[in-house]
Amino acid sequence: MSLQSLPTECISHIFDTLKDNKNLYSCLLVNRHWCRIIIPILYKTPFTRRNQGRNKGQQSKIISTYLSCLNNEEKIHFMNSINNNQIQIPLNNDQLFDYPSYLEEFCNVSLEEKLSHWIILNDISIEQRTYFHIIAEILYPLIIRKSKNLAYLNLINLKTDNFDIPDICTFIAFTPGLTNISRLDFLFQNDSIISNIIKLINIIPSLCNNIQIFNFNFKSSSNDKTIIRKALCGIIENQRDLKKLHLRLKDEISSNIMPTLELHSNHLTHLYFKKLRLNDGVLESLANFFSLKVLGFESCYIICQNRQDHSNSFNKILIDSNFQLEKLYLVENMTRHMTSEVKCLIISYFSKSLKDLILDELNLDIVVTLLNHCSNINRLVLLASEYENNDLYHLLINLNYLKSLTLWHIYDHTIKLLGNYLPHTLLHLGFVYLVCVPYEDFLIDCNIPLESLEINNLIMDSTNSSSSDHFKPISDYIINHSNHLKVIYFGINCDINEEDLERIKDFVNVKLIDNFERYPTKFH
């Protein structure tokens, strides 16, 4: 069957998988049918933060395209505004497509960046801030009016002096407007509140009730947190089916936020707390969130008023719980603020169906808790920088269902015997910071049928030997185990030359990691 004979939906899906816009532009020139399919794909995300690596001058041409999509009244208003400033910008009146109507994602900072580059590209000599606002005030109503497919709104207020959005009164009344948004990201890290962005955040609860994913990231030291907290509660409360919430707010979850969250206890599947002060009541309230699949505590300060009562309360909840939690994050500064006893309580609290654990501490109490309550874990990411080898070995050898293991810090004395304690169920093994001196013993003893191996930072000790000499045990291991090893990942900081990589490419799929995350992605 030829591509031409496939249904339009199938052809569209094929083109949608092509991430390279250059190839898509080539394809749209083949015929009119392909052109009509590809144009909506190309214009889904012109204002997104994900395409920062592309040519900025080329990207900025989207401004001209959008300005040419203004209606006659808007064009007259725009031309009058720029003519008053003695600027001549030709507008194309014969656009073949209604490009703004295809927009699915929008980020205000992305628009700012492209607009600034477009102004430079057109060699506009008047004060740029004035001209920026003239165009922004005409583009926002256009985007909102045409955005019937807009599903993702990303509002960012950076520490740098980024521009405010136009006054919401100039565009908020347009339909379909923002009513179809299903994901909202809000990043605020500026000490001074930008008024129009805050106005928009405050009015969103009355406009949007279909948000399913909400990332609220407030890093500012601004004293006006009351406004922010009220807007946050309003957005959460007004949603019909909120499923994923990432909440970073350097504040205590007060009496108004937690009850608002409880309105969504039946359908929240992802909940991540960062930089929050949490009391006993917050943890006990989570007993009602039976739909949770992913839960995270990062750099949180948990206040335990009465540790004995806290333990008794947790034990009671543990007996009665019907949790379906699959992934739990306990990471970063929690060691400073939380004793291992509280961590053990949290682990046991959500242990019944736990499969995936990201943890920053390991000691005997935690090992005993994991083996007593979470022996079915199949993925473990250990970020601990210090731990007793015996604790690690005792844990690993008794995790009979473990399939994936990532160790953040691994030292010579640990890795030397590690191969003797890995469970035979293990399929993926990852090292983040690995100083390779005596790893030969590990590779010799590691006879489990790994399918993938990941080494993010491989530091070769070049004393009296070349890097190839240190790499030889790895290449020997790959060659000797090529019957089951399928992929090896190397970080871009690994001290490996191209010749060594070529030597192993015939035996295993080699992939380079150029964007390592501190710990696995929370949710999208």
Short mmCIF file of N, CA and C in Angstrom, two decimals, residues 216-296:
data_model
loop_
_atom_site.label_atom_id
_atom_site.label_comp_id
_atom_site.label_asym_id
_atom_site.label_seq_id
_atom_site.Cartn_x
_atom_site.Cartn_y
_atom_site.Cartn_z
N PHE A 216 2.35 24.59 39.63
CA PHE A 216 2.37 25.90 40.28
C PHE A 216 3.71 26.04 41.00
N ASN A 217 4.58 26.91 40.46
CA ASN A 217 5.95 27.00 40.94
C ASN A 217 6.25 28.44 41.32
N PHE A 218 6.13 28.73 42.61
CA PHE A 218 6.30 30.10 43.09
C PHE A 218 7.60 30.20 43.88
N LYS A 219 8.63 30.80 43.26
CA LYS A 219 9.95 30.89 43.88
C LYS A 219 10.27 32.28 44.40
N SER A 220 9.36 33.18 44.30
CA SER A 220 9.62 34.58 44.62
C SER A 220 9.70 34.81 46.12
N SER A 221 10.44 35.88 46.50
CA SER A 221 10.47 36.31 47.89
C SER A 221 9.48 37.43 48.15
N SER A 222 8.58 37.63 47.22
CA SER A 222 7.56 38.68 47.35
C SER A 222 6.74 38.47 48.62
N ASN A 223 6.41 39.57 49.27
CA ASN A 223 5.64 39.50 50.51
C ASN A 223 4.15 39.30 50.27
N ASP A 224 3.73 39.51 49.04
CA ASP A 224 2.30 39.46 48.75
C ASP A 224 1.87 38.04 48.41
N LYS A 225 2.09 37.10 49.34
CA LYS A 225 1.75 35.70 49.09
C LYS A 225 0.26 35.44 49.22
N THR A 226 -0.45 36.34 49.88
CA THR A 226 -1.89 36.15 50.05
C THR A 226 -2.60 36.10 48.70
N ILE A 227 -2.19 36.99 47.79
CA ILE A 227 -2.77 37.02 46.45
C ILE A 227 -2.49 35.71 45.73
N ILE A 228 -1.25 35.26 45.82
CA ILE A 228 -0.85 34.03 45.14
C ILE A 228 -1.59 32.82 45.70
N ARG A 229 -1.68 32.75 47.02
CA ARG A 229 -2.35 31.61 47.64
C ARG A 229 -3.84 31.58 47.29
N LYS A 230 -4.46 32.75 47.26
CA LYS A 230 -5.87 32.83 46.89
C LYS A 230 -6.09 32.39 45.46
N ALA A 231 -5.21 32.84 44.55
CA ALA A 231 -5.33 32.44 43.15
C ALA A 231 -5.13 30.93 43.00
N LEU A 232 -4.16 30.39 43.73
CA LEU A 232 -3.91 28.95 43.69
C LEU A 232 -5.14 28.16 44.12
N CYS A 233 -5.70 28.53 45.25
CA CYS A 233 -6.89 27.82 45.75
C CYS A 233 -8.06 27.95 44.77
N GLY A 234 -8.21 29.13 44.19
CA GLY A 234 -9.31 29.34 43.25
C GLY A 234 -9.20 28.45 42.03
N ILE A 235 -7.99 28.32 41.49
CA ILE A 235 -7.79 27.47 40.31
C ILE A 235 -8.05 26.01 40.65
N ILE A 236 -7.49 25.54 41.76
CA ILE A 236 -7.67 24.14 42.15
C ILE A 236 -9.14 23.84 42.38
N GLU A 237 -9.81 24.71 43.13
CA GLU A 237 -11.21 24.46 43.51
C GLU A 237 -12.13 24.39 42.31
N ASN A 238 -11.87 25.16 41.28
CA ASN A 238 -12.81 25.29 40.17
C ASN A 238 -12.68 24.20 39.11
N GLN A 239 -11.66 23.33 39.22
CA GLN A 239 -11.46 22.31 38.18
C GLN A 239 -12.37 21.11 38.41
N ARG A 240 -12.84 20.55 37.31
CA ARG A 240 -13.76 19.42 37.40
C ARG A 240 -13.04 18.08 37.54
N ASP A 241 -11.83 17.99 36.95
CA ASP A 241 -11.15 16.69 36.92
C ASP A 241 -9.64 16.88 36.98
N LEU A 242 -9.16 17.54 38.03
CA LEU A 242 -7.73 17.76 38.20
C LEU A 242 -7.05 16.44 38.54
N LYS A 243 -6.06 16.05 37.73
CA LYS A 243 -5.41 14.76 37.91
C LYS A 243 -3.97 14.87 38.42
N LYS A 244 -3.26 15.93 38.00
CA LYS A 244 -1.84 16.03 38.35
C LYS A 244 -1.54 17.44 38.86
N LEU A 245 -0.94 17.50 40.06
CA LEU A 245 -0.60 18.79 40.66
C LEU A 245 0.83 18.75 41.17
N HIS A 246 1.63 19.70 40.67
CA HIS A 246 2.98 19.92 41.19
C HIS A 246 2.96 21.27 41.90
N LEU A 247 3.21 21.28 43.19
CA LEU A 247 3.06 22.48 43.99
C LEU A 247 4.38 22.84 44.67
N ARG A 248 4.96 23.95 44.22
CA ARG A 248 6.16 24.49 44.87
C ARG A 248 5.81 25.88 45.39
N LEU A 249 5.73 25.97 46.70
CA LEU A 249 5.32 27.23 47.32
C LEU A 249 6.03 27.31 48.66
N LYS A 250 6.99 28.21 48.76
CA LYS A 250 7.80 28.29 49.98
C LYS A 250 6.93 28.81 51.11
N ASP A 251 6.11 27.90 51.63
CA ASP A 251 5.10 28.32 52.59
C ASP A 251 4.52 27.06 53.22
N GLU A 252 3.71 27.28 54.22
CA GLU A 252 3.01 26.16 54.83
C GLU A 252 1.71 25.90 54.08
N ILE A 253 1.39 24.61 53.91
CA ILE A 253 0.07 24.29 53.35
C ILE A 253 -0.95 24.64 54.42
N SER A 254 -1.58 25.77 54.25
CA SER A 254 -2.46 26.31 55.28
C SER A 254 -3.82 25.63 55.24
N SER A 255 -4.64 26.06 56.16
CA SER A 255 -5.94 25.41 56.33
C SER A 255 -6.83 25.54 55.10
N ASN A 256 -6.55 26.51 54.21
CA ASN A 256 -7.43 26.67 53.05
C ASN A 256 -6.95 25.85 51.85
N ILE A 257 -5.64 25.53 51.76
CA ILE A 257 -5.14 24.81 50.60
C ILE A 257 -5.47 23.32 50.69
N MET A 258 -5.24 22.71 51.84
CA MET A 258 -5.46 21.26 51.95
C MET A 258 -6.93 20.88 51.76
N PRO A 259 -7.88 21.59 52.36
CA PRO A 259 -9.29 21.27 52.07
C PRO A 259 -9.64 21.44 50.60
N THR A 260 -9.01 22.40 49.95
CA THR A 260 -9.25 22.58 48.52
C THR A 260 -8.74 21.37 47.74
N LEU A 261 -7.58 20.86 48.13
CA LEU A 261 -7.05 19.66 47.48
C LEU A 261 -7.96 18.45 47.72
N GLU A 262 -8.54 18.39 48.90
CA GLU A 262 -9.39 17.23 49.23
C GLU A 262 -10.63 17.16 48.33
N LEU A 263 -10.99 18.26 47.71
CA LEU A 263 -12.11 18.24 46.75
C LEU A 263 -11.80 17.33 45.57
N HIS A 264 -10.51 17.09 45.32
CA HIS A 264 -10.09 16.28 44.19
C HIS A 264 -9.48 14.94 44.63
N SER A 265 -9.77 14.53 45.85
CA SER A 265 -9.15 13.31 46.39
C SER A 265 -9.56 12.06 45.62
N ASN A 266 -10.70 12.11 44.93
CA ASN A 266 -11.16 10.92 44.21
C ASN A 266 -10.51 10.72 42.85
N HIS A 267 -9.88 11.79 42.31
CA HIS A 267 -9.33 11.64 40.97
C HIS A 267 -7.90 12.16 40.80
N LEU A 268 -7.29 12.76 41.86
CA LEU A 268 -5.88 13.15 41.75
C LEU A 268 -5.01 11.91 41.68
N THR A 269 -4.23 11.80 40.62
CA THR A 269 -3.33 10.64 40.46
C THR A 269 -1.87 10.99 40.73
N HIS A 270 -1.51 12.28 40.57
CA HIS A 270 -0.14 12.72 40.78
C HIS A 270 -0.14 13.95 41.70
N LEU A 271 0.63 13.89 42.77
CA LEU A 271 0.71 15.00 43.72
C LEU A 271 2.15 15.13 44.18
N TYR A 272 2.72 16.33 43.94
CA TYR A 272 4.13 16.54 44.27
C TYR A 272 4.28 17.83 45.05
N PHE A 273 4.83 17.73 46.28
CA PHE A 273 5.06 18.88 47.14
C PHE A 273 6.53 19.24 47.17
N LYS A 274 6.84 20.53 47.02
CA LYS A 274 8.23 20.98 47.08
C LYS A 274 8.31 22.28 47.88
N LYS A 275 9.31 22.32 48.79
CA LYS A 275 9.59 23.53 49.59
C LYS A 275 8.40 23.92 50.48
N LEU A 276 7.63 22.96 50.91
CA LEU A 276 6.45 23.26 51.71
C LEU A 276 6.64 22.84 53.16
N ARG A 277 5.99 23.54 54.05
CA ARG A 277 5.93 23.13 55.45
C ARG A 277 4.67 22.30 55.63
N LEU A 278 4.86 21.05 56.01
CA LEU A 278 3.73 20.13 56.12
C LEU A 278 3.60 19.66 57.57
N ASN A 279 2.41 19.71 58.09
CA ASN A 279 2.20 19.23 59.45
C ASN A 279 1.58 17.83 59.42
N ASP A 280 1.37 17.29 60.63
CA ASP A 280 0.81 15.93 60.72
C ASP A 280 -0.52 15.81 60.00
N GLY A 281 -1.33 16.86 60.06
CA GLY A 281 -2.65 16.80 59.47
C GLY A 281 -2.63 16.62 57.97
N VAL A 282 -1.60 17.18 57.30
CA VAL A 282 -1.51 17.03 55.85
C VAL A 282 -1.31 15.58 55.49
N LEU A 283 -0.39 14.91 56.18
CA LEU A 283 -0.12 13.50 55.89
C LEU A 283 -1.34 12.64 56.18
N GLU A 284 -2.02 12.94 57.27
CA GLU A 284 -3.21 12.15 57.59
C GLU A 284 -4.34 12.42 56.60
N SER A 285 -4.41 13.64 56.07
CA SER A 285 -5.43 13.95 55.06
C SER A 285 -5.22 13.14 53.79
N LEU A 286 -3.95 12.82 53.50
CA LEU A 286 -3.66 12.05 52.30
C LEU A 286 -4.24 10.64 52.35
N ALA A 287 -4.71 10.24 53.52
CA ALA A 287 -5.37 8.93 53.65
C ALA A 287 -6.60 8.83 52.76
N ASN A 288 -7.16 10.00 52.37
CA ASN A 288 -8.38 9.99 51.54
C ASN A 288 -8.08 10.00 50.05
N PHE A 289 -6.81 10.10 49.66
CA PHE A 289 -6.45 10.22 48.25
C PHE A 289 -6.15 8.82 47.68
N PHE A 290 -7.16 8.03 47.53
CA PHE A 290 -6.98 6.64 47.13
C PHE A 290 -6.61 6.47 45.66
N SER A 291 -6.78 7.52 44.85
CA SER A 291 -6.46 7.40 43.43
C SER A 291 -5.01 7.73 43.10
N LEU A 292 -4.24 8.16 44.11
CA LEU A 292 -2.86 8.57 43.86
C LEU A 292 -2.01 7.44 43.29
N LYS A 293 -1.29 7.76 42.21
CA LYS A 293 -0.32 6.85 41.63
C LYS A 293 1.11 7.33 41.89
N VAL A 294 1.29 8.66 41.93
CA VAL A 294 2.60 9.26 42.14
C VAL A 294 2.49 10.30 43.24
N LEU A 295 3.41 10.23 44.22
CA LEU A 295 3.44 11.18 45.32
C LEU A 295 4.88 11.57 45.59
N GLY A 296 5.12 12.87 45.78
CA GLY A 296 6.48 13.33 46.01
C GLY A 296 6.58 14.33 47.14
#
